[in-house]
Short mmCIF file of C-alpha atoms in Angstrom, two decimals:
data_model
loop_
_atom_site.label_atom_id
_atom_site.label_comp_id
_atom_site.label_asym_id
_atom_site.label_seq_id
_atom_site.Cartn_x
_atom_site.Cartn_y
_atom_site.Cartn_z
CA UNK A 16 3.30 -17.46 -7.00
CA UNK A 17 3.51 -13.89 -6.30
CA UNK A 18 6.80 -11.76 -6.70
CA UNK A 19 7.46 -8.04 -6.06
CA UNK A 20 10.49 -6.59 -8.27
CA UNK A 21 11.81 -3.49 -9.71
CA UNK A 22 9.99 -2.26 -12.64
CA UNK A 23 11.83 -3.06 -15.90
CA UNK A 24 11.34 -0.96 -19.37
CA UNK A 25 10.25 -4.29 -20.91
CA UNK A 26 6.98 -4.25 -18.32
CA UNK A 27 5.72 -1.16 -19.88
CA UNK A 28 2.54 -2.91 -22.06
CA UNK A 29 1.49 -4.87 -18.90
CA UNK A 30 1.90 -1.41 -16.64
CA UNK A 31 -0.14 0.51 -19.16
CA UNK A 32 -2.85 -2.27 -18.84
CA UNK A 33 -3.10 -1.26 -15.66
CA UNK A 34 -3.19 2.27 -15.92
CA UNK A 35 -4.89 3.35 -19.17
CA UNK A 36 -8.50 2.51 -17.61
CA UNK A 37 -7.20 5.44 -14.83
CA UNK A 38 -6.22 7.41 -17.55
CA UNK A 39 -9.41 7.05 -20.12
CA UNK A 40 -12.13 6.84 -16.91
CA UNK A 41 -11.04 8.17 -13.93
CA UNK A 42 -10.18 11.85 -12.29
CA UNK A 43 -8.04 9.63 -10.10
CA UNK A 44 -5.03 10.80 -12.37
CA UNK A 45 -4.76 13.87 -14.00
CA UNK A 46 -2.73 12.33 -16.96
CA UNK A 47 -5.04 12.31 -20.17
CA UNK A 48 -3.58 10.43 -22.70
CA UNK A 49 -2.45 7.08 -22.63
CA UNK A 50 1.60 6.68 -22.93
CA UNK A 51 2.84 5.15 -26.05
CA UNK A 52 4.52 1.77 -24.65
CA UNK A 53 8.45 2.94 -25.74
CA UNK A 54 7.70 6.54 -23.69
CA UNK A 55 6.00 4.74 -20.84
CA UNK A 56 9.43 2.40 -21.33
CA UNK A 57 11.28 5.27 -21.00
CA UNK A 58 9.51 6.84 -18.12
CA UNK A 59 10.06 3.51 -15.39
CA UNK A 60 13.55 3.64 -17.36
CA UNK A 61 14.54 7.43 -15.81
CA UNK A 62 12.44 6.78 -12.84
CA UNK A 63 14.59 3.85 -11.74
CA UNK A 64 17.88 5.79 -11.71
CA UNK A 65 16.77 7.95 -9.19
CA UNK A 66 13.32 6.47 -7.06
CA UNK A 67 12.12 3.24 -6.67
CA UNK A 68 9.54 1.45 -9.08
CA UNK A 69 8.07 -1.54 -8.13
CA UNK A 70 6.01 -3.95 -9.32
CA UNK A 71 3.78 -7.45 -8.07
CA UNK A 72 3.66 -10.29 -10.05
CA UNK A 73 1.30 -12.92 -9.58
CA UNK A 74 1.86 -16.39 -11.72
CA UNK A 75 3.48 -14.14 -14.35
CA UNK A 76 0.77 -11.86 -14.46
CA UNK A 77 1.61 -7.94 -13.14
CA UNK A 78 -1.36 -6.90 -10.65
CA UNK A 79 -0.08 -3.83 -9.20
CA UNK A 80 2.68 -1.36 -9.14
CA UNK A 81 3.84 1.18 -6.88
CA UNK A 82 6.27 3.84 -7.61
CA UNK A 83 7.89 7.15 -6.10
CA UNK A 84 9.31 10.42 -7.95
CA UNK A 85 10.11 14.24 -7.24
CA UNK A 86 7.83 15.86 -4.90
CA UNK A 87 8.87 19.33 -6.16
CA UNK A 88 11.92 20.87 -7.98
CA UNK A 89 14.02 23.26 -5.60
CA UNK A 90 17.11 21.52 -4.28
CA UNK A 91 15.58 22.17 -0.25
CA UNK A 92 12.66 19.53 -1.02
CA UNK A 93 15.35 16.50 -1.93
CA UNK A 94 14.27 14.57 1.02
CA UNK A 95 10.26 14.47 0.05
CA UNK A 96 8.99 12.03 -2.55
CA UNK A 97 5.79 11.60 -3.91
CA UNK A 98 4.13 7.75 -4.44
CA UNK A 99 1.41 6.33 -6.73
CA UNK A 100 0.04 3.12 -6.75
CA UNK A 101 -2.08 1.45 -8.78
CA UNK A 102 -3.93 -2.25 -8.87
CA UNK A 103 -5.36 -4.19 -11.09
CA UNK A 104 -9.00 -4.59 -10.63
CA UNK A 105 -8.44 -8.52 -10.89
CA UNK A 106 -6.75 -8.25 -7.87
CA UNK A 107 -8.34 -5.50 -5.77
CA UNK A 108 -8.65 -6.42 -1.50
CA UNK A 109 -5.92 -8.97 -2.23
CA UNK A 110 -3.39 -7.21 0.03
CA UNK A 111 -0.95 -6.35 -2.54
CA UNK A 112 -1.10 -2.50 -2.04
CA UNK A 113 -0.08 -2.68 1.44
CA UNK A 114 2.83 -5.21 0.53
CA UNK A 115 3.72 -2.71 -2.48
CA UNK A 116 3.41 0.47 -0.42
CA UNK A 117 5.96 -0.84 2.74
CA UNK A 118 8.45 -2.43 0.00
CA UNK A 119 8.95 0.87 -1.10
CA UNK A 120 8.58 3.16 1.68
CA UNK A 121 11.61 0.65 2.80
CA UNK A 122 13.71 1.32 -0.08
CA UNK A 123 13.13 5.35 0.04
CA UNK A 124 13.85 4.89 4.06
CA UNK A 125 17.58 3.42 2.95
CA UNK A 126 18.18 5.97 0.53
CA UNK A 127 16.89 8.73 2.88
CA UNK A 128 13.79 10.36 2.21
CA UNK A 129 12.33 11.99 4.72
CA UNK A 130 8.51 12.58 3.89
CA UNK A 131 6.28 10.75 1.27
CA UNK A 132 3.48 12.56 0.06
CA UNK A 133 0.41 11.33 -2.00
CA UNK A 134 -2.09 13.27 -3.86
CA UNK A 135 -5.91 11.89 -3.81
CA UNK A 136 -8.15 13.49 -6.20
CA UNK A 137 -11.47 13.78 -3.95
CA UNK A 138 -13.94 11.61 -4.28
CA UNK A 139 -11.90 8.31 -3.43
CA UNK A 140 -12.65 7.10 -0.05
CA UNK A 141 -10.93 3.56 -0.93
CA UNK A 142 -7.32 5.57 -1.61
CA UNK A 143 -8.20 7.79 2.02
CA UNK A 144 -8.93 4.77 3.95
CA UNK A 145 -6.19 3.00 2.42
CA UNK A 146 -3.41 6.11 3.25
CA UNK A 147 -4.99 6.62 6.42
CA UNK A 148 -3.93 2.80 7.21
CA UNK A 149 -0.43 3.46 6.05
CA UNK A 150 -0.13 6.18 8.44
CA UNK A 151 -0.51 8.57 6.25
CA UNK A 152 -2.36 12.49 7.46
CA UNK A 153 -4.42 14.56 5.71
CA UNK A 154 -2.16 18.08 5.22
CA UNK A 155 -4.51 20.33 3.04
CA UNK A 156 -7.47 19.74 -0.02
CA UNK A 157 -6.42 21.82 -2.86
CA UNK A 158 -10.40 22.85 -4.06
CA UNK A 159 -10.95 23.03 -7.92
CA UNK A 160 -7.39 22.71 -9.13
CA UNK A 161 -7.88 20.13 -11.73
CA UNK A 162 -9.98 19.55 -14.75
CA UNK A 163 -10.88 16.63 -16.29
CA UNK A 164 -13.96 14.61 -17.68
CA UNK A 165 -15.96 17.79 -17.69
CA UNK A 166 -15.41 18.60 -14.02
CA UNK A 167 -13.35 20.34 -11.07
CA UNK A 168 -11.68 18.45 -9.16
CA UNK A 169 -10.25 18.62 -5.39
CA UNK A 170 -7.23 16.75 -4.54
CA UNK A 171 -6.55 16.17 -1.32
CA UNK A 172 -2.36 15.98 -0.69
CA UNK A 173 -1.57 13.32 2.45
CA UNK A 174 1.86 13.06 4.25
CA UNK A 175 4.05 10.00 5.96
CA UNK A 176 7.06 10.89 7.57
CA UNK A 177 9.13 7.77 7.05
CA UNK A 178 12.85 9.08 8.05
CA UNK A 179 14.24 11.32 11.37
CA UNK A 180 15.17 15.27 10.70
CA UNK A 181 18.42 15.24 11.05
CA UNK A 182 20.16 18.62 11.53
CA UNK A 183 22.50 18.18 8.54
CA UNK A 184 21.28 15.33 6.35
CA UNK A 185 23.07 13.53 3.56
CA UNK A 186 21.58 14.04 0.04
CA UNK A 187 19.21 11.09 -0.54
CA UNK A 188 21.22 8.37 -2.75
CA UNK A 189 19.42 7.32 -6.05
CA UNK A 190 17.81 4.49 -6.72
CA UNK A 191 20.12 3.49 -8.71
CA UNK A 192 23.53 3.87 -6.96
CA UNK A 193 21.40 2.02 -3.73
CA UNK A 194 23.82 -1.15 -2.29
CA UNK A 195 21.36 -4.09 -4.23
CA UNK A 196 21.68 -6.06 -1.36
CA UNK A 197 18.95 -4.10 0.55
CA UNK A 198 16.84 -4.07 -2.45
CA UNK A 199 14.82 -8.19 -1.31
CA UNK A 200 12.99 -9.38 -4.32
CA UNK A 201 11.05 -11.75 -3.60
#
């Protein structure tokens, strides 16, 4: 049976499972060392107040997880996010990023978010294609700005609108304070 829920602290060693192999052998993150599982706990923990974490289960088992946080710091980018996903190479092609990826672009609509930006360290023509097909466009490649396993690497920064301008928006409502009966966990 497969499930998609909001991250809990408790799914921190399963997450990690996930992401350490990103960590230890890809550029595709720029995070070096794996989390300890109580500061990775603590991470979805303050994440959740504010942005939505979500996660797939299938038959108990987590295969993916999606998640957004603070584009940048200055109170006049509020309404800009930035996502990450990440899936389990069990269940790559399964159709679970796509389900992930409009479950939470969703939730950040209702809270009122404007843009979502992701970052795609260059080479990775599975994570273009796959923003491409989320409507995602290409803004800018930002050449040589990160170094890891003994290289330079490019990452290329991708934009969805997902929300109208308005002319005097409302701040964005956290996660947290979000009525639960928009949040559907299925």
């Amino acid at each position: 049976m497969k499930i998609t829920r909001i991250a809990r602290p408790q799914d921190a060693a399963s997450i990690l499972e996930i992401y350490a192999p990103y960590i230890l052998n890809t550029s595709f993150t720029f995070e070096t060392e794996v989390p300890t599982n109580d500061s990775f706990a603590q991470r979805i923990n303050t994440y959740t107040e504010t942005w939505p974490w979500l996660i797939c289960e299938i038959d108990g088992a987590i295969a993916g997880y999606a998640y957004a946080t603070r584009h940048r710091e200055r109170l006049a980018y509020q309404w800009c996010v930035e996502s990450s996903i990440y899936i389990h190479d069990n269940f790559m092609g399964a159709g679970i990023a796509p389900a992930l990826y409009n479950a939470l672009f969703d939730l950040l609509k209702h809270q009122g978010f404007v843009h979502v930006y992701a970052g795609i360290t260059l080479p990775n023509n599975r994570s273009v294609a796959f923003h491409k097909s989320c409507g995602f466009t290409c803004l800018a490649d930002y050449k040589d700005i990160g170094y890891k396993l003994g290289k330079w690497h490019t990452v290329s920064w991708w934009q969805k609108q997902i929300n109208e301008y308005l002319p005097e928006p409302s701040a964005p409502i956290a996660f947290g304070n979000l009525d639960r009966s928009i949040i559907n966990e299925d």
